[in-house]
XYZ file of C-alpha atoms in Angstrom:
758
model
C 2.717 15.935 -8.948
C 5.989 17.662 -7.699
C 5.708 17.033 -3.701
C 7.615 14.129 -2.359
C 9.017 12.828 -5.546
C 12.354 14.634 -5.577
C 11.292 17.909 -7.671
C 12.772 20.633 -5.207
C 16.586 18.907 -5.499
C 16.060 18.491 -9.398
C 15.029 22.267 -9.530
C 18.004 23.317 -7.192
C 20.301 21.111 -9.401
C 19.139 22.482 -12.265
C 19.524 26.158 -11.299
C 23.071 25.373 -10.488
C 23.671 23.751 -13.955
C 22.674 26.989 -15.542
C 24.272 29.604 -12.801
C 20.814 30.993 -11.932
C 19.847 32.402 -8.537
C 16.624 32.170 -6.663
C 14.568 29.778 -4.788
C 12.052 27.016 -4.843
C 9.262 26.377 -2.320
C 6.320 24.135 -1.727
C 3.050 25.335 -0.978
C -0.702 24.168 -0.927
C -0.976 24.641 -4.485
C 2.322 22.621 -5.692
C 5.748 24.237 -6.374
C 6.633 27.889 -6.616
C 10.149 28.589 -8.168
C 11.757 32.026 -8.660
C 14.908 32.556 -10.735
C 17.036 35.246 -11.965
C 19.739 35.165 -14.736
C 20.073 35.898 -18.339
C 17.132 35.001 -20.727
C 19.038 32.286 -22.678
C 19.723 30.422 -19.616
C 16.222 30.931 -18.238
C 14.902 29.436 -21.190
C 17.151 26.378 -20.981
C 15.955 26.027 -17.363
C 12.561 25.882 -18.273
C 12.845 23.408 -21.282
C 14.925 21.288 -19.056
C 12.158 20.926 -16.419
C 9.793 19.643 -18.815
C 12.183 17.488 -20.342
C 13.994 15.752 -17.384
C 11.423 15.496 -15.068
C 12.206 13.045 -11.719
C 10.356 9.587 -12.559
C 7.362 9.996 -9.982
C 6.685 13.774 -11.016
C 3.856 14.876 -13.206
C 3.369 18.561 -14.399
C -0.292 19.387 -15.761
C 0.250 22.975 -15.940
C 3.084 25.458 -15.374
C 2.397 29.223 -15.262
C 5.331 32.026 -15.481
C 5.463 35.802 -15.344
C 8.098 38.183 -14.843
C 8.931 40.128 -11.839
C 11.403 42.544 -10.497
C 15.048 41.798 -10.066
C 15.936 41.214 -6.454
C 19.846 40.509 -7.054
C 19.895 37.465 -5.111
C 23.550 35.423 -5.650
C 22.472 32.022 -4.811
C 19.777 29.417 -5.260
C 17.949 28.001 -2.235
C 15.161 25.578 -0.999
C 12.670 27.421 1.272
C 10.734 25.947 3.810
C 7.020 25.000 2.719
C 4.405 28.010 2.510
C 0.783 27.604 3.712
C -1.777 29.352 1.412
C -5.635 29.452 1.685
C -6.242 27.027 -1.447
C -4.657 23.672 -1.254
C -4.513 22.222 -4.872
C -1.363 20.160 -4.411
C -1.713 16.983 -6.032
C -0.968 13.846 -3.821
C 1.389 11.325 -4.976
C 0.051 7.459 -4.663
C 2.223 5.077 -2.474
C 5.386 3.460 -4.664
C 6.846 0.454 -4.797
C 10.716 0.363 -3.311
C 12.866 1.224 -6.199
C 15.892 -0.836 -7.670
C 18.463 1.602 -5.767
C 16.905 1.113 -2.529
C 16.827 -2.718 -2.989
C 20.510 -2.846 -4.144
C 21.445 -0.879 -0.942
C 19.131 -3.088 1.282
C 20.991 -6.141 -0.215
C 24.388 -4.697 0.386
C 26.248 -6.188 3.635
C 28.350 -3.177 3.605
C 25.293 -0.609 3.211
C 24.184 1.043 6.764
C 20.479 -0.110 5.371
C 21.526 -3.669 4.904
C 18.082 -5.533 5.279
C 16.370 -2.611 6.764
C 12.769 -3.144 6.043
C 11.728 0.394 5.738
C 14.459 1.626 3.232
C 13.077 4.504 0.756
C 14.244 7.417 -1.058
C 12.528 10.353 -3.233
C 11.839 7.878 -6.024
C 9.848 5.334 -3.939
C 8.156 4.709 -0.767
C 5.025 5.459 1.172
C 2.932 8.832 0.184
C -0.807 8.944 0.464
C -0.756 6.183 3.252
C 1.184 8.329 5.720
C -0.283 11.653 4.546
C -2.424 13.741 7.017
C -2.445 17.036 5.048
C -0.632 18.925 2.234
C 1.943 20.187 1.710
C 3.878 16.835 1.728
C 6.342 17.539 4.685
C 7.397 15.115 7.358
C 5.465 17.093 10.297
C 2.355 16.440 7.958
C 2.794 12.592 7.812
C 3.062 9.408 10.292
C 6.783 9.690 10.099
C 6.453 12.811 12.310
C 6.639 10.251 15.253
C 9.961 9.344 14.481
C 13.206 11.901 15.159
C 15.623 11.663 12.381
C 19.183 10.492 13.397
C 22.263 12.464 12.497
C 22.957 10.467 9.685
C 19.463 10.870 8.200
C 19.328 14.269 8.906
C 22.288 15.032 6.881
C 21.020 12.906 4.077
C 17.648 14.760 4.174
C 19.233 18.303 4.270
C 21.634 17.501 1.316
C 20.208 18.746 -2.009
C 22.572 16.547 -4.029
C 21.720 13.409 -1.921
C 19.051 10.890 -3.621
C 17.162 11.154 -0.030
C 16.894 14.942 -0.094
C 13.510 15.608 1.660
C 12.562 12.281 1.409
C 9.788 12.638 4.096
C 9.781 8.920 5.181
C 13.569 8.610 5.466
C 14.834 6.574 8.426
C 17.253 3.919 9.255
C 17.586 1.251 12.089
C 18.562 3.793 14.599
C 15.834 6.307 14.048
C 12.868 4.400 12.000
C 10.146 2.431 12.585
C 10.738 -1.185 14.230
C 9.126 -4.517 13.340
C 7.427 -6.957 15.762
C 6.042 -10.226 15.590
C 2.971 -10.994 18.006
C 1.055 -14.589 18.169
C -2.627 -14.786 17.993
C -2.601 -13.768 21.567
C -0.985 -10.676 21.152
C 2.388 -11.833 23.058
C 5.659 -10.415 21.825
C 7.572 -13.067 19.854
C 10.486 -11.221 18.536
C 11.771 -7.839 17.307
C 13.569 -6.356 14.366
C 15.314 -9.321 12.277
C 14.400 -11.825 14.615
C 10.785 -11.008 14.118
C 11.157 -11.408 10.242
C 13.244 -14.451 10.530
C 10.453 -15.828 12.677
C 7.787 -15.099 10.272
C 9.447 -16.799 7.269
C 9.815 -19.895 9.732
C 6.199 -19.805 10.633
C 5.184 -19.645 6.662
C 7.655 -22.368 5.721
C 5.762 -24.480 8.258
C 2.263 -24.128 6.806
C 1.117 -21.231 9.083
C -0.742 -17.980 8.258
C 0.996 -14.731 9.197
C -0.711 -11.319 8.850
C 1.994 -8.955 7.340
C 1.370 -4.859 7.670
C 2.282 -3.508 4.326
C 1.814 0.008 2.589
C -1.765 0.439 2.849
C -3.169 -2.137 5.224
C -2.315 -6.052 6.041
C -2.047 -8.928 4.016
C -2.575 -12.670 4.901
C 0.439 -14.728 3.798
C 0.651 -18.518 3.624
C 2.961 -20.836 1.171
C 1.256 -20.925 -2.046
C 2.877 -24.311 -2.582
C 1.328 -25.879 0.497
C -2.100 -27.577 -0.316
C -2.997 -27.827 3.387
C -2.012 -24.211 4.315
C -3.812 -22.773 1.434
C -6.964 -24.983 2.289
C -6.534 -24.316 5.692
C -6.681 -20.597 5.152
C -9.612 -21.177 2.679
C -11.831 -22.905 5.534
C -10.839 -20.228 8.171
C -11.830 -17.287 5.668
C -14.873 -19.233 4.453
C -13.560 -18.446 0.945
C -14.397 -21.823 -0.749
C -13.415 -20.800 -4.396
C -12.467 -17.375 -4.910
C -9.011 -17.175 -6.465
C -5.983 -15.990 -3.875
C -3.690 -13.332 -5.382
C 0.012 -14.528 -5.242
C 3.150 -12.415 -4.416
C 6.570 -13.301 -5.828
C 9.945 -12.058 -4.859
C 11.084 -11.537 -8.495
C 10.063 -11.741 -12.091
C 11.761 -14.717 -13.041
C 10.238 -16.829 -10.219
C 6.422 -15.338 -11.065
C 7.041 -16.263 -14.721
C 7.618 -19.936 -13.822
C 4.122 -20.156 -12.444
C 2.608 -17.701 -14.641
C 2.242 -17.257 -18.673
C 2.739 -13.329 -18.874
C 2.692 -11.379 -22.026
C 5.080 -8.449 -22.596
C 2.497 -5.929 -21.690
C 1.833 -7.965 -18.295
C 5.470 -8.134 -17.854
C 5.764 -4.147 -18.257
C 2.845 -3.864 -15.615
C 4.268 -6.279 -13.213
C 7.577 -4.381 -13.225
C 6.168 -1.100 -13.237
C 6.823 1.359 -10.097
C 3.139 0.599 -9.091
C 3.232 -3.021 -8.987
C -0.343 -3.901 -9.362
C -1.937 -7.273 -9.418
C -2.257 -8.552 -12.746
C -4.640 -11.421 -13.683
C -2.971 -13.693 -16.106
C -2.677 -17.222 -17.268
C -1.809 -20.342 -15.150
C 1.162 -21.842 -16.106
C 0.643 -25.613 -16.025
C 2.844 -27.877 -13.999
C 4.100 -24.882 -11.524
C 4.885 -25.301 -8.004
C 1.846 -23.321 -6.940
C -0.850 -25.628 -5.585
C -4.278 -26.005 -7.043
C -6.123 -24.677 -4.070
C -4.823 -21.196 -4.911
C -7.247 -21.024 -7.841
C -9.616 -24.022 -8.204
C -11.351 -24.720 -11.653
C -10.136 -21.441 -12.998
C -7.231 -21.139 -15.537
C -6.412 -17.585 -14.707
C -4.540 -16.242 -11.401
C -3.784 -13.012 -9.856
C -0.084 -12.520 -9.576
C 2.173 -9.325 -8.400
C 5.772 -8.596 -7.402
C 6.673 -7.738 -3.802
C 6.593 -3.837 -3.621
C 7.843 -2.974 -0.030
C 11.258 -3.649 1.592
C 9.639 -5.862 4.175
C 7.882 -7.902 1.347
C 11.231 -8.502 -0.135
C 12.968 -9.489 3.008
C 10.189 -12.107 3.647
C 10.073 -13.555 0.249
C 14.114 -13.673 0.018
C 13.911 -16.014 3.156
C 10.803 -17.986 1.957
C 12.434 -18.596 -1.329
C 8.623 -19.581 -2.871
C 5.650 -18.042 -4.044
C 3.276 -16.775 -1.277
C -0.694 -16.373 -1.134
C -1.059 -12.690 -0.287
C -4.647 -11.760 0.403
C -6.114 -8.473 2.019
C -6.668 -8.842 5.755
C -10.502 -8.385 6.042
C -13.709 -9.614 6.764
C -16.413 -10.255 4.050
C -17.870 -6.960 3.306
C -15.440 -5.106 5.594
C -12.162 -3.029 4.581
C -8.827 -3.873 4.745
C -7.573 -3.674 8.293
C -4.473 -1.420 8.966
C -3.713 -2.022 12.493
C -2.637 -5.152 14.388
C -5.369 -4.634 17.307
C -7.823 -4.789 14.959
C -6.614 -7.772 13.221
C -6.033 -9.901 16.426
C -9.670 -8.798 17.463
C -11.329 -9.684 14.184
C -8.975 -12.463 12.359
C -7.247 -13.720 15.476
C -8.984 -17.077 14.484
C -7.300 -16.724 10.874
C -3.809 -16.029 11.723
C -1.237 -17.681 13.609
C 1.104 -14.656 13.940
C 0.934 -10.975 13.217
C 4.253 -9.100 11.642
C 3.375 -5.524 12.816
C 5.392 -2.114 12.768
C 4.939 1.049 14.314
C 4.462 3.397 11.352
C 0.878 4.424 11.574
C -1.262 3.778 8.103
C -2.978 7.042 8.007
C -5.053 6.042 5.064
C -5.886 2.708 3.963
C -5.363 1.518 0.589
C -5.754 -2.108 -1.216
C -3.723 -3.459 -3.745
C -4.672 -2.596 -7.505
C -5.884 -5.202 -9.765
C -5.414 -4.886 -13.615
C -6.006 -7.226 -16.587
C -4.301 -6.730 -19.905
C -6.863 -7.112 -22.771
C -5.641 -6.520 -26.325
C -2.199 -5.205 -24.978
C -4.255 -2.404 -22.926
C -4.908 -2.168 -19.137
C -8.440 -2.903 -17.752
C -8.690 -1.777 -14.007
C -10.882 -4.131 -12.012
C -9.565 -2.169 -8.860
C -7.778 1.207 -8.784
C -6.074 1.841 -5.492
C -2.365 1.396 -4.289
C 0.165 3.036 -7.010
C -2.475 4.455 -8.962
C -4.847 6.316 -6.670
C -5.493 9.056 -5.496
C -5.841 9.808 -9.179
C -6.031 13.272 -10.569
C -7.296 14.634 -13.557
C -7.106 17.998 -15.322
C -10.469 19.326 -16.269
C -11.154 20.930 -19.657
C -12.669 24.072 -17.716
C -12.875 25.368 -14.252
C -15.828 24.356 -12.102
C -17.931 27.073 -10.724
C -18.394 24.642 -7.485
C -16.602 22.464 -5.303
C -18.283 18.984 -6.320
C -18.231 15.815 -4.240
C -19.421 12.445 -5.950
C -20.504 9.951 -3.558
C -20.320 6.997 -6.013
C -22.189 3.634 -5.704
C -22.788 0.739 -3.264
C -20.378 -1.568 -4.759
C -16.731 -1.160 -5.129
C -17.368 2.354 -4.229
C -14.798 5.241 -4.757
C -15.439 9.180 -4.290
C -14.514 11.815 -6.489
C -14.191 15.538 -5.938
C -13.673 18.660 -8.017
C -12.139 22.043 -7.154
C -11.128 24.530 -9.749
C -10.100 22.563 -12.750
C -8.918 19.280 -11.086
C -10.714 16.253 -10.256
C -9.535 13.780 -8.027
C -10.532 10.225 -7.698
C -10.003 8.387 -4.442
C -8.622 4.798 -4.333
C -10.987 1.936 -3.876
C -13.117 1.864 -1.029
C -15.035 -1.329 -1.380
C -18.450 -2.682 -1.038
C -20.631 -0.504 1.335
C -22.550 -3.760 2.843
C -21.476 -3.447 6.401
C -20.950 -0.687 9.212
C -17.328 -0.814 9.167
C -16.981 -0.239 5.283
C -19.553 2.578 5.603
C -17.343 4.128 8.353
C -14.398 3.410 6.166
C -16.283 5.406 3.452
C -16.899 8.295 5.795
C -13.293 8.324 6.922
C -12.267 8.709 3.036
C -14.596 11.463 2.726
C -13.119 13.364 5.676
C -9.582 12.689 4.526
C -9.831 14.479 1.386
C -11.730 17.202 3.106
C -9.091 17.521 5.533
C -6.030 17.242 3.092
C -7.670 20.017 0.675
C -9.635 22.082 3.519
C -12.516 21.099 1.008
C -16.156 21.961 1.604
C -18.337 20.558 -0.793
C -21.244 22.749 -2.474
C -22.568 20.365 -4.453
C -22.865 16.476 -3.746
C -23.669 13.812 -6.251
C -25.248 10.453 -5.543
C -27.012 7.588 -7.422
C -30.525 7.382 -7.889
C -31.016 4.058 -5.845
C -32.847 5.081 -2.642
C -31.510 2.268 -0.808
C -27.968 2.688 -1.521
C -26.092 4.037 1.741
C -24.237 6.662 -0.061
C -27.720 8.129 -1.363
C -29.182 8.105 2.111
C -25.942 9.634 3.310
C -26.457 12.269 0.720
C -29.896 13.402 1.995
C -28.863 13.104 5.536
C -26.159 15.604 4.709
C -28.530 17.770 2.569
C -30.978 17.933 5.591
C -28.297 19.352 7.806
C -26.877 21.834 5.352
C -29.706 23.297 3.317
C -27.173 25.394 1.224
C -25.928 22.183 -0.270
C -27.140 21.239 -3.774
C -28.003 17.806 -4.265
C -27.725 15.908 -7.651
C -28.752 12.297 -8.768
C -27.292 10.348 -11.721
C -29.218 7.178 -13.317
C -26.485 4.426 -12.472
C -25.836 3.553 -16.344
C -25.685 7.106 -17.338
C -22.933 7.506 -14.762
C -20.906 4.505 -16.059
C -20.963 5.922 -19.660
C -19.932 9.281 -18.337
C -17.096 7.671 -16.630
C -15.857 6.434 -19.874
C -16.366 9.963 -21.186
C -14.759 11.805 -18.643
C -11.600 9.663 -19.075
C -11.414 10.470 -22.743
C -12.691 13.977 -22.284
C -15.155 13.729 -24.855
C -18.106 15.992 -24.798
C -21.288 15.421 -26.681
C -23.620 12.718 -27.731
C -22.513 9.178 -27.887
C -23.944 5.786 -28.412
C -23.150 3.871 -25.082
C -23.694 0.254 -24.015
C -23.785 -0.057 -20.187
C -23.792 -3.733 -19.265
C -23.808 -4.558 -15.524
C -25.058 -6.763 -12.684
C -27.969 -4.396 -11.365
C -28.743 -0.660 -11.551
C -31.994 1.178 -10.034
C -34.091 2.045 -13.086
C -35.619 4.984 -14.237
C -38.905 4.296 -16.116
C -42.304 4.158 -15.018
C -42.410 0.670 -14.035
C -39.868 1.495 -11.588
C -41.568 4.484 -10.275
C -44.785 2.847 -9.602
C -42.862 -0.197 -7.484
C -40.264 1.702 -5.891
C -40.220 -0.628 -2.714
C -40.266 -3.927 -4.406
C -37.728 -6.584 -3.712
C -33.931 -5.392 -3.996
C -35.355 -1.822 -3.388
C -36.841 -1.076 -6.739
C -39.036 -2.717 -9.542
C -37.469 -3.054 -12.812
C -33.785 -3.446 -12.315
C -31.634 -2.049 -15.218
C -28.246 -3.724 -16.323
C -28.051 -4.143 -19.976
C -28.953 -0.815 -21.350
C -28.100 0.865 -24.552
C -28.151 4.944 -24.696
C -27.621 7.862 -26.516
C -25.859 10.004 -23.908
C -24.239 13.265 -23.332
C -23.119 15.433 -20.123
C -26.577 16.324 -19.161
C -29.321 13.654 -20.622
C -29.632 10.185 -21.856
C -32.187 8.315 -24.029
C -32.652 4.926 -23.451
C -32.985 3.014 -26.927
C -32.735 -0.709 -26.160
C -32.590 -3.118 -23.329
C -32.692 -6.906 -23.115
C -35.856 -8.515 -22.190
C -36.114 -8.810 -18.684
C -36.686 -11.785 -16.645
C -37.349 -12.368 -13.072
C -34.911 -12.934 -10.366
C -36.196 -15.710 -8.221
C -35.661 -14.687 -4.555
C -34.491 -11.225 -5.306
C -30.574 -10.916 -3.910
C -30.858 -14.841 -3.721
C -30.689 -15.105 -7.303
C -27.374 -13.331 -7.392
C -25.701 -15.854 -5.230
C -27.362 -18.644 -7.136
C -27.183 -18.623 -11.058
C -29.572 -21.572 -11.196
C -32.394 -19.285 -10.198
C -31.507 -16.904 -12.905
C -31.504 -19.761 -15.546
C -34.665 -21.323 -14.104
C -36.351 -18.031 -14.299
C -35.209 -17.832 -18.208
C -36.847 -20.971 -18.682
C -40.222 -19.849 -17.158
C -40.330 -17.019 -19.644
C -40.080 -19.456 -22.678
C -41.417 -22.670 -21.193
C -44.654 -23.873 -19.515
C -44.131 -25.677 -15.954
C -44.963 -28.961 -17.380
C -42.519 -28.616 -20.199
C -39.716 -27.388 -17.614
C -40.451 -30.221 -15.558
C -39.877 -32.610 -18.370
C -36.531 -31.036 -19.440
C -33.332 -33.237 -18.872
C -30.816 -30.392 -17.895
C -28.775 -30.096 -14.910
C -30.302 -26.524 -13.842
C -33.646 -28.445 -13.510
C -32.275 -31.346 -11.724
C -30.833 -28.643 -9.007
C -34.635 -28.665 -7.528
C -37.156 -30.945 -6.521
C -40.437 -31.002 -8.252
C -42.395 -29.383 -4.978
C -39.212 -26.653 -5.387
C -40.134 -26.138 -8.915
C -43.709 -25.717 -8.591
C -43.197 -23.391 -5.758
C -40.790 -21.063 -7.696
C -43.000 -21.196 -10.654
C -46.058 -19.852 -8.308
C -43.617 -17.250 -7.048
C -42.427 -16.195 -10.592
C -46.253 -16.170 -11.778
C -47.186 -13.637 -8.926
C -43.970 -11.627 -8.878
C -43.291 -12.566 -5.168
C -39.893 -11.378 -4.167
C -38.985 -11.698 -7.664
C -38.201 -8.391 -9.302
C -37.733 -8.163 -13.352
C -34.482 -7.309 -14.313
C -32.656 -6.639 -17.631
C -29.264 -7.571 -15.971
C -26.561 -8.717 -18.249
C -24.641 -9.950 -15.276
C -27.682 -12.228 -14.422
C -27.889 -13.443 -17.936
C -24.188 -14.623 -17.628
C -25.287 -16.379 -14.685
C -28.236 -18.009 -16.259
C -26.243 -19.148 -19.127
C -23.509 -20.394 -17.036
C -25.945 -22.435 -15.101
C -28.112 -23.823 -18.540
C -24.492 -25.038 -19.397
C -24.085 -26.829 -15.959
C -21.189 -24.850 -15.040
C -21.988 -22.886 -12.038
C -25.309 -23.552 -10.101
C -24.249 -21.740 -6.627
C -21.698 -18.877 -6.957
C -19.241 -18.263 -4.353
C -17.900 -15.281 -5.361
C -18.851 -12.314 -7.799
C -17.961 -12.804 -11.473
C -17.165 -16.539 -10.997
C -19.647 -17.338 -13.989
C -17.782 -15.149 -16.195
C -14.529 -16.494 -15.215
C -15.511 -19.949 -15.603
C -17.096 -19.308 -19.093
C -13.861 -17.634 -20.423
C -12.176 -20.936 -20.062
C -14.687 -22.911 -22.237
C -14.561 -20.462 -25.453
C -13.380 -22.282 -28.665
C -11.961 -19.576 -30.969
C -12.806 -21.992 -33.909
C -16.539 -21.530 -33.475
C -17.952 -18.356 -35.288
C -21.500 -19.130 -35.563
C -24.124 -17.132 -33.203
C -27.432 -17.632 -31.809
C -30.485 -16.286 -33.593
C -31.941 -13.108 -31.733
C -34.514 -10.600 -32.237
C -34.690 -6.802 -31.660
C -38.344 -5.179 -31.693
C -39.635 -1.850 -30.277
C -36.438 -1.271 -28.210
C -36.300 -4.946 -26.824
C -33.515 -7.407 -27.488
C -35.346 -10.893 -27.256
C -33.237 -14.032 -26.815
C -35.985 -16.466 -26.941
C -34.315 -18.480 -29.825
C -31.095 -18.588 -28.022
C -32.852 -20.133 -24.894
C -34.748 -22.708 -27.240
C -31.266 -23.717 -29.161
C -29.202 -24.104 -26.057
C -31.943 -26.518 -24.571
C -30.962 -28.744 -27.475
C -27.431 -28.331 -27.298
C -24.775 -30.663 -25.090
C -21.434 -29.047 -26.380
C -20.561 -26.592 -23.416
C -17.829 -24.732 -25.628
C -20.249 -24.288 -28.501
C -22.948 -22.808 -26.155
C -20.499 -20.369 -24.341
C -18.689 -19.121 -27.457
C -21.832 -18.534 -29.482
C -23.386 -16.723 -26.504
C -20.317 -14.267 -26.588
C -20.646 -14.104 -30.456
C -24.318 -13.330 -30.048
C -23.639 -10.508 -27.884
C -20.930 -8.923 -30.399
C -23.555 -9.235 -32.976
C -26.240 -7.551 -31.091
C -23.820 -4.871 -30.253
C -22.566 -4.712 -33.849
C -26.201 -4.510 -35.440
C -27.323 -1.784 -32.986
C -24.385 0.242 -33.794
C -25.088 0.294 -37.562
C -28.212 1.981 -36.899
C -26.300 5.124 -35.485
C -23.209 5.129 -37.765
C -22.318 8.851 -36.830
C -21.880 8.621 -33.147
C -18.906 7.437 -31.126
C -19.246 3.813 -29.430
C -18.659 3.688 -25.803
C -18.438 0.725 -23.502
C -18.641 0.723 -19.678
C -19.957 -1.394 -16.930
C -18.551 -4.407 -14.962
C -19.484 -6.975 -17.783
C -16.996 -5.294 -20.085
C -14.472 -6.676 -17.376
C -14.701 -9.999 -19.387
C -11.672 -10.821 -21.279
C -13.355 -12.718 -23.867
C -16.203 -10.210 -24.982
C -13.751 -7.231 -25.153
C -11.353 -9.127 -27.092
C -14.189 -10.268 -29.549
C -15.455 -6.662 -29.514
C -12.253 -5.206 -30.049
C -11.411 -7.251 -33.208
C -14.924 -6.997 -34.581
C -14.516 -3.227 -34.656
C -10.784 -3.145 -35.441
C -10.128 -1.325 -38.857
C -13.643 0.136 -39.100
C -13.689 4.020 -39.458
C -15.468 4.339 -36.208
C -14.400 5.756 -32.964
C -14.695 3.202 -30.208
C -14.009 3.881 -26.467
C -13.084 1.518 -23.672
C -11.971 2.736 -20.144
C -8.137 2.075 -19.679
C -7.242 4.791 -17.184
C -10.198 4.259 -14.711
C -12.237 1.416 -13.330
C -14.871 0.063 -15.512
C -16.975 -1.446 -13.011
C -18.815 0.513 -10.130
C -15.473 1.612 -9.258
C -15.880 4.466 -12.068
C -19.376 5.571 -10.888
C -18.120 8.482 -8.840
C -16.107 9.775 -11.759
C -19.397 9.704 -13.984
C -21.109 11.340 -11.339
C -18.527 13.960 -10.968
C -18.595 14.459 -14.716
C -22.231 15.134 -14.917
C -22.396 17.582 -12.087
C -19.229 19.505 -13.677
C -21.575 20.215 -16.614
C -24.556 20.798 -14.722
C -22.912 23.610 -12.858
C -21.411 24.988 -15.877
C -24.801 25.410 -17.342
C -25.781 27.317 -14.004
C -29.041 25.280 -14.120
C -31.061 24.598 -10.789
C -29.050 22.267 -8.514
């Protein structure tokens, strides 16, 4: 990453330090440098490049060769050069740096309170880029003609803003404006910011245009304001993220570890999931019934100006409708969310590429990505060998991302989201076109999930019909999960993998005989133990499957999974006699009707899903019967763990099936919720440990959305700590379905290496 990060002025200054002549030049592949001078000075110059890199720069490879002496007398920075193959890596958007903030807060500085201040060390990158190389004409800043003062800074190799492409000021840069919900202009510039601050302090909701899209902001200390936003957004319980102006105020509302603090203060400024601080000024409505909250620091100058005026934390949630992508323009905000917002704080710098906030959880001092987006993506990876084909991996249907491979480079897109709406799928298609445009990329191989009803799978087949020369590969969902973890760790060969998630398209005989059943398949996988390499997998173990009563409805209603689990091990009459909250959720007639559906398999596919097992246990405990957001059961169960309890439930493993019948019978006799939840987690760890002992020579890999659970991860890491056994978790890619495209790309890379028929 050497474009838009101050690399050329850095090289210019090094060349002058060592008295070397020549030039530095951006091109589609990165940066080209030509230098002349004594060998000793050249050696010192080369060493300094690697040792003194600018903070945002990254060098994966550097190639050098000797050429003929030209006799040039000076060192210059040449205009960018266009080449046929575009491989220059795109820098993600970066939060405003401390030096720019200091200038923005200095009344004597010409950019005092300027909401778009930036330099080569910070500011927008991916969100404003149209193509490479990263030059101003190739960004949405091309709409703004630099004034003389900015042009002087931009042209000065010794200035911090030399070739800072988004450089601007009050005289020549983007302008802020405030609109009401009827699109009436209420104010411009500093007046618009002041009016937005006043509205938020009065309990209003304001949509704010950030780097990669809009946030909905309201006062996080105002119960009425937060409750009203929940009501308007039809979001009854899912926690809201909180934005703070500084680390000190954040730590007054959240209990953060040193590792969490480091990520919060990093240049990426992700949302960190951490523990609430009791008695803080944040109202309960921000995260009801949950002891953890998502917190992050302001990362744009405009955010800082707002938070400085407001003087308290704000709810900052992505501006979008359910199942739709983040909105990036005011017109769409007013059209779709006019009923949610009171005002819109807009600006006229176009967001070319939308990008949501990244979300991280720190577990055992290491990051766990729940969403990889702003600040971290696009993410590039150097491959162990060059690909013979251009590969496009399409990801899954939930938490979608795409990945592309060309040469020895793999690039992952930012989080796209769930593809459950026309708008979301259009966003997916726009993202594909964005990366094809930026890199002049034409795929030769496309890779998708095996699920025939995934929108990405259907899109892949439509594309194949149009372009017969395209090769098409399919990868089983859980195999892709494990390959994502392998790709992150650059490890090839056989591993013992545990892929636990909500649902994934199965790859067995039962499934092939019932492809068009409820939810699009027969048996649904979701708790798989495999031996896997880059080419194949062998399914060793899975949890005993149970029916999902109502198909997709069971995902929203954990009580249905719990009831189905009871039907597996009890007769209908026995269930009717049970004194459990989950049974009381249904009338006797409903229980009889659901039992008949269970018996006949009417809209009740079998699933070995770990996600649905979590749901069932949460409902059997009386914690959650109707879920209002994904992962709610796991989050609430985390809060009911007692680490002093070390016992686990009995289980059996026979002929590849993990049976929890004894656990279910034991739970029915227990009243202590903490004991049930803790012993459930302990049981999962024991199952994993027992299976892993059967294959002592294989590295252990864990992937899938269930491994986002903090308690499960901590218990697993503690269990395997100190053992002479390589154990791998994902820390640099999304462990949930956001990593599926990475695993698919890794699969295709190795398939094409073998020159197999694809």
